[in-house]
XYZ file of C-alpha atoms in Angstrom:
428
model
C -33.289 -166.106 -77.494
C -35.602 -163.255 -78.937
C -35.594 -160.502 -76.495
C -39.192 -158.598 -76.709
C -39.195 -155.410 -74.666
C -42.388 -153.612 -73.451
C -42.207 -149.886 -72.262
C -45.223 -149.307 -69.915
C -47.040 -151.987 -67.503
C -50.727 -150.776 -68.027
C -53.640 -153.138 -69.406
C -52.178 -153.020 -72.974
C -48.633 -153.917 -72.230
C -49.147 -156.488 -69.546
C -51.987 -158.047 -71.690
C -49.362 -158.342 -74.609
C -46.644 -159.722 -71.977
C -49.184 -162.424 -70.812
C -50.171 -163.621 -74.239
C -46.639 -163.615 -75.596
C -45.748 -165.940 -72.747
C -48.602 -168.359 -73.356
C -47.362 -168.640 -77.051
C -43.668 -168.367 -76.575
C -40.586 -168.837 -74.669
C -39.252 -165.686 -75.833
C -37.186 -163.163 -73.100
C -39.942 -160.492 -72.135
C -39.014 -157.564 -70.223
C -41.905 -155.039 -69.021
C -40.550 -151.487 -68.024
C -42.202 -149.026 -65.959
C -41.239 -145.970 -63.827
C -44.634 -145.423 -62.329
C -44.908 -148.693 -60.081
C -43.569 -152.073 -59.569
C -46.234 -153.867 -60.547
C -49.362 -153.889 -62.700
C -52.168 -152.168 -61.207
C -56.013 -151.877 -62.183
C -55.880 -148.263 -63.003
C -59.728 -147.908 -63.046
C -59.831 -148.735 -59.430
C -57.572 -145.795 -58.457
C -60.669 -143.868 -57.183
C -61.514 -146.550 -54.395
C -58.327 -146.730 -52.699
C -58.598 -142.573 -52.218
C -62.445 -143.324 -51.041
C -60.909 -146.018 -48.697
C -62.765 -148.991 -50.079
C -59.737 -150.691 -51.315
C -56.009 -150.661 -50.319
C -53.105 -150.210 -52.985
C -52.374 -154.095 -52.580
C -55.997 -154.610 -53.804
C -55.295 -153.175 -56.880
C -52.872 -155.875 -58.172
C -54.814 -158.426 -60.064
C -51.928 -160.828 -59.833
C -49.905 -162.111 -56.983
C -46.034 -160.713 -56.883
C -44.754 -164.150 -57.497
C -46.767 -164.523 -60.894
C -44.180 -162.672 -62.747
C -41.292 -164.470 -61.780
C -43.122 -167.662 -62.538
C -44.188 -166.825 -65.741
C -40.692 -165.336 -66.578
C -41.685 -162.019 -67.306
C -39.210 -159.695 -66.238
C -39.843 -156.505 -64.471
C -37.749 -153.504 -64.614
C -38.722 -150.093 -62.470
C -36.758 -147.627 -64.750
C -37.666 -144.383 -66.708
C -36.671 -144.705 -70.477
C -35.155 -141.011 -71.733
C -34.292 -141.975 -75.285
C -34.515 -144.917 -77.593
C -31.846 -145.750 -80.406
C -33.925 -147.444 -83.111
C -30.897 -148.144 -85.443
C -29.296 -149.588 -82.646
C -31.979 -151.273 -81.009
C -31.208 -149.797 -77.602
C -33.129 -148.167 -74.658
C -31.272 -145.622 -72.476
C -32.368 -145.023 -69.287
C -32.250 -142.004 -66.812
C -30.007 -143.729 -64.662
C -27.670 -144.105 -67.821
C -28.141 -147.857 -68.198
C -28.915 -149.240 -71.202
C -30.933 -152.316 -72.412
C -31.023 -153.626 -76.236
C -33.953 -155.339 -77.671
C -34.849 -157.415 -81.040
C -38.637 -156.280 -80.588
C -39.869 -153.065 -79.103
C -43.325 -152.672 -77.861
C -44.481 -148.857 -77.132
C -47.330 -148.933 -74.230
C -46.518 -145.667 -72.594
C -50.267 -144.595 -72.141
C -51.395 -141.229 -71.678
C -51.038 -138.331 -69.573
C -53.604 -135.377 -68.742
C -54.182 -132.433 -70.792
C -52.913 -128.737 -69.917
C -53.937 -126.352 -72.565
C -51.566 -123.299 -71.420
C -53.934 -121.890 -68.656
C -52.523 -118.879 -66.966
C -51.359 -120.543 -63.321
C -51.898 -124.008 -64.428
C -48.818 -125.174 -62.656
C -49.477 -123.938 -59.209
C -49.299 -126.299 -56.413
C -52.857 -127.678 -55.799
C -53.455 -128.009 -59.775
C -53.367 -131.550 -60.916
C -54.896 -134.341 -62.971
C -55.628 -137.841 -62.200
C -54.176 -140.388 -64.396
C -51.064 -142.306 -62.373
C -50.265 -143.593 -59.307
C -48.265 -140.461 -58.577
C -51.287 -138.555 -59.535
C -53.275 -140.105 -56.625
C -50.563 -139.855 -54.070
C -50.477 -136.221 -55.194
C -54.126 -135.900 -54.455
C -53.748 -137.421 -51.236
C -51.148 -134.533 -50.542
C -53.123 -131.804 -51.868
C -56.715 -132.651 -50.330
C -55.272 -132.493 -46.414
C -56.508 -129.366 -45.773
C -58.780 -128.803 -48.883
C -62.272 -127.565 -48.330
C -63.074 -126.469 -51.864
C -62.337 -127.735 -55.117
C -63.029 -126.948 -58.610
C -63.058 -129.582 -61.404
C -62.499 -128.328 -64.974
C -63.829 -130.401 -67.457
C -66.807 -132.999 -67.957
C -65.460 -136.394 -68.832
C -65.379 -139.716 -67.049
C -61.891 -138.959 -65.256
C -63.985 -135.740 -64.073
C -67.023 -137.250 -62.715
C -64.665 -139.878 -60.605
C -62.615 -136.939 -59.191
C -66.208 -135.384 -58.130
C -67.224 -138.817 -56.382
C -63.922 -139.190 -54.601
C -63.716 -135.575 -53.137
C -67.538 -135.834 -52.067
C -66.390 -138.709 -49.611
C -63.844 -136.555 -48.003
C -66.694 -133.815 -47.770
C -65.064 -131.257 -50.022
C -67.113 -128.600 -51.658
C -66.936 -129.322 -55.436
C -67.769 -127.003 -58.126
C -67.502 -128.826 -61.405
C -67.187 -126.369 -64.832
C -67.990 -127.979 -68.042
C -68.715 -126.370 -71.635
C -71.176 -128.333 -72.932
C -75.006 -127.667 -71.840
C -75.097 -130.954 -70.257
C -72.551 -133.225 -68.786
C -70.599 -134.987 -71.623
C -72.654 -134.048 -74.131
C -70.121 -134.446 -76.688
C -70.635 -138.138 -76.324
C -73.833 -138.547 -74.978
C -77.085 -137.369 -76.743
C -78.788 -134.600 -74.742
C -81.310 -136.657 -72.793
C -78.757 -138.962 -71.575
C -76.442 -136.101 -70.626
C -79.073 -134.270 -68.740
C -79.969 -137.325 -66.912
C -76.445 -137.481 -65.487
C -76.243 -133.794 -64.872
C -79.125 -134.042 -62.597
C -77.757 -136.858 -61.175
C -74.548 -135.237 -60.292
C -76.465 -132.561 -59.013
C -78.163 -134.534 -56.480
C -74.999 -135.660 -54.751
C -74.486 -132.086 -53.803
C -72.108 -131.090 -56.663
C -72.114 -127.303 -57.917
C -72.563 -128.531 -61.603
C -71.824 -125.358 -63.810
C -72.763 -125.678 -67.522
C -71.242 -124.077 -70.347
C -68.616 -122.591 -68.264
C -64.814 -122.665 -68.896
C -61.757 -121.898 -66.985
C -60.087 -118.501 -67.809
C -56.990 -118.806 -65.288
C -55.874 -119.972 -61.788
C -54.755 -117.678 -59.464
C -52.536 -118.468 -56.388
C -50.687 -116.955 -53.485
C -47.313 -115.723 -52.755
C -46.006 -119.209 -51.898
C -47.380 -120.566 -55.252
C -50.183 -122.414 -54.090
C -53.759 -122.013 -55.814
C -56.172 -119.843 -54.090
C -59.186 -119.608 -56.624
C -59.903 -119.484 -60.374
C -61.338 -117.233 -62.858
C -64.228 -118.657 -65.357
C -64.397 -117.311 -68.787
C -67.543 -115.230 -67.520
C -65.371 -113.325 -65.064
C -66.567 -115.073 -61.793
C -64.030 -115.958 -59.117
C -64.331 -119.126 -57.370
C -62.359 -119.792 -54.226
C -60.620 -123.225 -54.131
C -57.567 -124.959 -52.788
C -57.737 -127.786 -55.367
C -57.873 -127.705 -59.299
C -58.767 -130.945 -60.856
C -57.676 -130.632 -64.717
C -60.022 -133.224 -66.312
C -60.183 -131.823 -69.952
C -59.136 -135.326 -71.508
C -56.105 -137.157 -72.236
C -53.265 -137.140 -74.764
C -50.649 -139.702 -75.793
C -47.593 -140.182 -73.407
C -45.142 -139.563 -76.439
C -42.810 -136.529 -75.485
C -39.894 -138.466 -75.088
C -39.771 -139.761 -78.719
C -39.901 -136.422 -79.895
C -37.442 -135.520 -82.656
C -36.964 -139.465 -83.420
C -37.276 -141.542 -86.331
C -40.537 -142.733 -85.099
C -43.883 -141.464 -87.239
C -45.792 -139.776 -84.767
C -49.159 -137.524 -84.875
C -51.085 -136.828 -81.734
C -50.255 -140.666 -81.229
C -47.774 -143.155 -82.439
C -49.050 -143.990 -86.044
C -49.244 -147.800 -86.291
C -50.738 -149.913 -89.312
C -53.310 -152.464 -89.030
C -50.840 -154.905 -87.668
C -50.128 -152.166 -84.751
C -46.747 -151.757 -86.553
C -44.879 -148.398 -86.595
C -42.723 -147.285 -89.293
C -39.643 -148.654 -87.901
C -39.177 -152.611 -88.355
C -39.706 -154.442 -85.202
C -41.091 -151.268 -83.261
C -45.006 -151.648 -82.571
C -47.397 -149.602 -80.480
C -50.363 -150.228 -78.441
C -52.964 -148.661 -76.142
C -53.488 -145.263 -75.305
C -50.508 -144.110 -77.290
C -51.161 -145.689 -80.363
C -52.864 -143.919 -83.209
C -54.276 -146.084 -85.766
C -53.745 -144.501 -89.634
C -56.779 -146.180 -91.048
C -59.304 -146.834 -88.206
C -62.214 -149.362 -89.281
C -65.757 -147.429 -89.742
C -67.320 -145.919 -86.251
C -63.831 -146.195 -84.486
C -61.680 -143.489 -83.562
C -57.707 -143.366 -84.474
C -56.951 -142.944 -81.036
C -59.144 -145.000 -78.301
C -57.705 -144.317 -74.696
C -60.233 -146.964 -73.350
C -59.079 -149.907 -71.085
C -61.102 -152.474 -73.722
C -59.246 -151.179 -76.542
C -55.828 -151.440 -74.968
C -56.618 -155.023 -73.908
C -57.585 -156.059 -77.170
C -54.709 -154.298 -78.964
C -52.042 -156.069 -76.241
C -53.840 -159.704 -77.242
C -53.717 -159.225 -81.050
C -50.188 -157.888 -81.101
C -48.983 -160.840 -78.822
C -50.086 -163.165 -81.500
C -48.333 -161.328 -84.376
C -45.135 -161.229 -82.146
C -45.331 -165.152 -81.722
C -45.663 -165.967 -85.389
C -49.674 -165.838 -85.742
C -49.613 -162.613 -87.916
C -52.923 -160.839 -86.921
C -54.807 -157.908 -87.831
C -56.307 -155.353 -85.174
C -60.396 -155.685 -85.098
C -61.555 -154.262 -82.387
C -65.202 -155.076 -83.563
C -68.442 -152.924 -82.471
C -67.420 -150.211 -80.068
C -68.304 -150.820 -76.435
C -67.778 -149.188 -73.220
C -68.603 -149.058 -69.668
C -68.316 -146.279 -66.813
C -70.016 -145.133 -63.451
C -71.570 -141.765 -62.514
C -72.008 -141.795 -59.011
C -74.822 -144.492 -58.258
C -75.684 -144.773 -62.146
C -73.951 -147.539 -64.114
C -73.241 -146.749 -67.841
C -72.740 -149.244 -70.744
C -72.859 -148.290 -74.362
C -73.040 -151.057 -77.323
C -72.718 -150.076 -80.977
C -73.090 -146.192 -81.962
C -75.292 -143.685 -80.380
C -74.181 -140.509 -81.514
C -74.265 -137.038 -79.512
C -75.495 -135.300 -82.366
C -77.396 -137.618 -84.439
C -77.575 -137.454 -88.311
C -80.611 -137.517 -90.643
C -80.733 -140.934 -91.041
C -80.103 -141.934 -87.243
C -83.086 -141.881 -85.156
C -82.995 -142.114 -81.293
C -85.542 -143.831 -78.969
C -85.220 -142.702 -75.297
C -86.805 -144.149 -72.326
C -86.525 -142.823 -68.738
C -87.527 -144.100 -65.360
C -89.486 -141.726 -63.202
C -86.680 -141.976 -60.427
C -84.064 -140.540 -62.976
C -81.302 -143.267 -62.200
C -82.224 -145.389 -65.049
C -82.605 -145.068 -68.657
C -81.891 -146.259 -72.326
C -81.333 -144.556 -75.550
C -81.374 -146.804 -78.765
C -80.088 -145.429 -82.017
C -81.884 -147.108 -85.242
C -81.691 -146.226 -88.887
C -84.565 -144.078 -89.936
C -85.068 -145.863 -93.285
C -84.340 -149.602 -92.570
C -85.101 -149.731 -88.766
C -81.700 -151.438 -88.184
C -80.247 -151.385 -84.807
C -77.206 -149.063 -84.389
C -76.637 -148.918 -80.597
C -77.754 -148.268 -77.166
C -76.764 -146.464 -74.325
C -78.043 -147.863 -71.069
C -77.986 -146.299 -67.350
C -79.071 -148.066 -64.374
C -79.744 -151.279 -66.110
C -77.182 -153.897 -66.414
C -76.935 -155.069 -70.414
C -74.984 -158.263 -71.757
C -72.146 -157.150 -74.184
C -72.196 -160.338 -75.895
C -76.133 -160.106 -76.917
C -75.750 -156.452 -78.180
C -72.559 -157.755 -80.228
C -74.385 -160.425 -81.818
C -77.467 -158.484 -82.623
C -75.159 -155.715 -84.043
C -73.081 -158.346 -86.301
C -76.489 -159.734 -87.428
C -77.931 -156.306 -88.475
C -80.915 -156.792 -86.479
C -84.111 -154.269 -86.629
C -85.004 -152.276 -83.634
C -88.152 -154.304 -83.321
C -86.220 -157.464 -82.468
C -83.689 -155.725 -79.860
C -86.897 -154.109 -78.050
C -88.797 -157.588 -78.464
C -86.146 -159.564 -76.772
C -84.597 -156.683 -74.746
C -85.130 -159.764 -71.651
C -82.376 -161.791 -72.977
C -79.605 -158.807 -72.797
C -80.487 -157.953 -68.729
C -78.127 -159.228 -66.374
C -79.369 -157.126 -63.353
C -79.254 -159.240 -60.111
C -82.149 -161.606 -59.178
C -85.091 -159.907 -57.602
C -84.574 -156.483 -59.280
C -87.412 -155.035 -61.230
C -87.512 -155.346 -64.890
C -88.416 -152.740 -67.089
C -88.643 -154.522 -70.586
C -92.290 -154.336 -70.909
C -92.550 -150.794 -70.031
C -89.828 -149.772 -72.333
C -91.499 -151.863 -75.277
C -94.904 -150.107 -74.524
C -93.027 -146.669 -74.553
C -91.284 -147.365 -77.763
C -94.910 -148.475 -79.638
C -96.605 -145.182 -78.167
C -93.723 -143.290 -79.770
C -93.712 -144.660 -82.835
C -97.683 -144.154 -83.274
C -97.064 -140.383 -82.338
C -94.330 -140.180 -85.028
């Protein structure tokens, strides 16, 4: 019986395992040193905030794995003998495989700051990071978060629920402006501040200061200001978790290089999820996409190939979702942070500063390119269809009601949005 081994029990690895089992009787082993069972990583913050217990993060009952003949092994892979198709564990055990799937995820970035390894300095990616955060905030009164991404705003919200004073340093002129257009970025900056967070724009970390016991006591910014704190959250992005593959025969760059079939340069070895770097990404897609949705799609695609239905990875139109304190965010298609000559933006914002949309369209053809929506829930399937049909912005705005899936009795804003667009068009 063919033995398929998957290293990593995140969304990519587990989705792959489940879909292999749907189509095959192959022996499947999933290896992880992080946790006994697959858990919803995007919900880690809610355990810390007291909204959920750890067991609530497991999408499947513990008996699911045995019933579906998916073997789980909690172990750390030290090295891989690709020629001999053998894994070597830190426990000195070994395991052979016929096909290997690398789904090792990502780790948070460190950029060589002085003091970055002091006690109280950490990121937030893994279960172990969450456990460390519990320890590091037992007596914490002040925290500094470095970096303005999705993990940073999650950590700010988490600490906010423990009444920990938060200073938030971002290098952009507004929150996540490397991803969001300036109007959207300013909206989120204002919302973060409304929750009592001291958001410092265009400010970077210079170094971390510690005491004689090796514990963090403050940070120094690039302007020389010292900010007292007992916790430093490193939230300056993530990188593929591939250090254990250094000096191996596997071809890597920032991530594990894969072709359109998610195949590496070594026969019978594949990579998916955060650790995979697509050599030739499709238009408007990045080589590495450390996103839950991308990991799931990669897992589904590779499972087809591994069970005899060879399939290219085709992620389709970009989409993502997140939450900034009380504001839900979705994006469909492409809305550039710094639009080029042919990309126009229409921005509508409600007077309460908790709801907004930004629609990108081609200035010459009026072709709809993408949408950012804040505080108004929009349907993925509808926008995906409009993008595939190359619809014009007029069609999108005239039919915006179709895409809305806010709960019943919520106020609707489609007429106000459409009217605002027409008024803006007349001014141009």
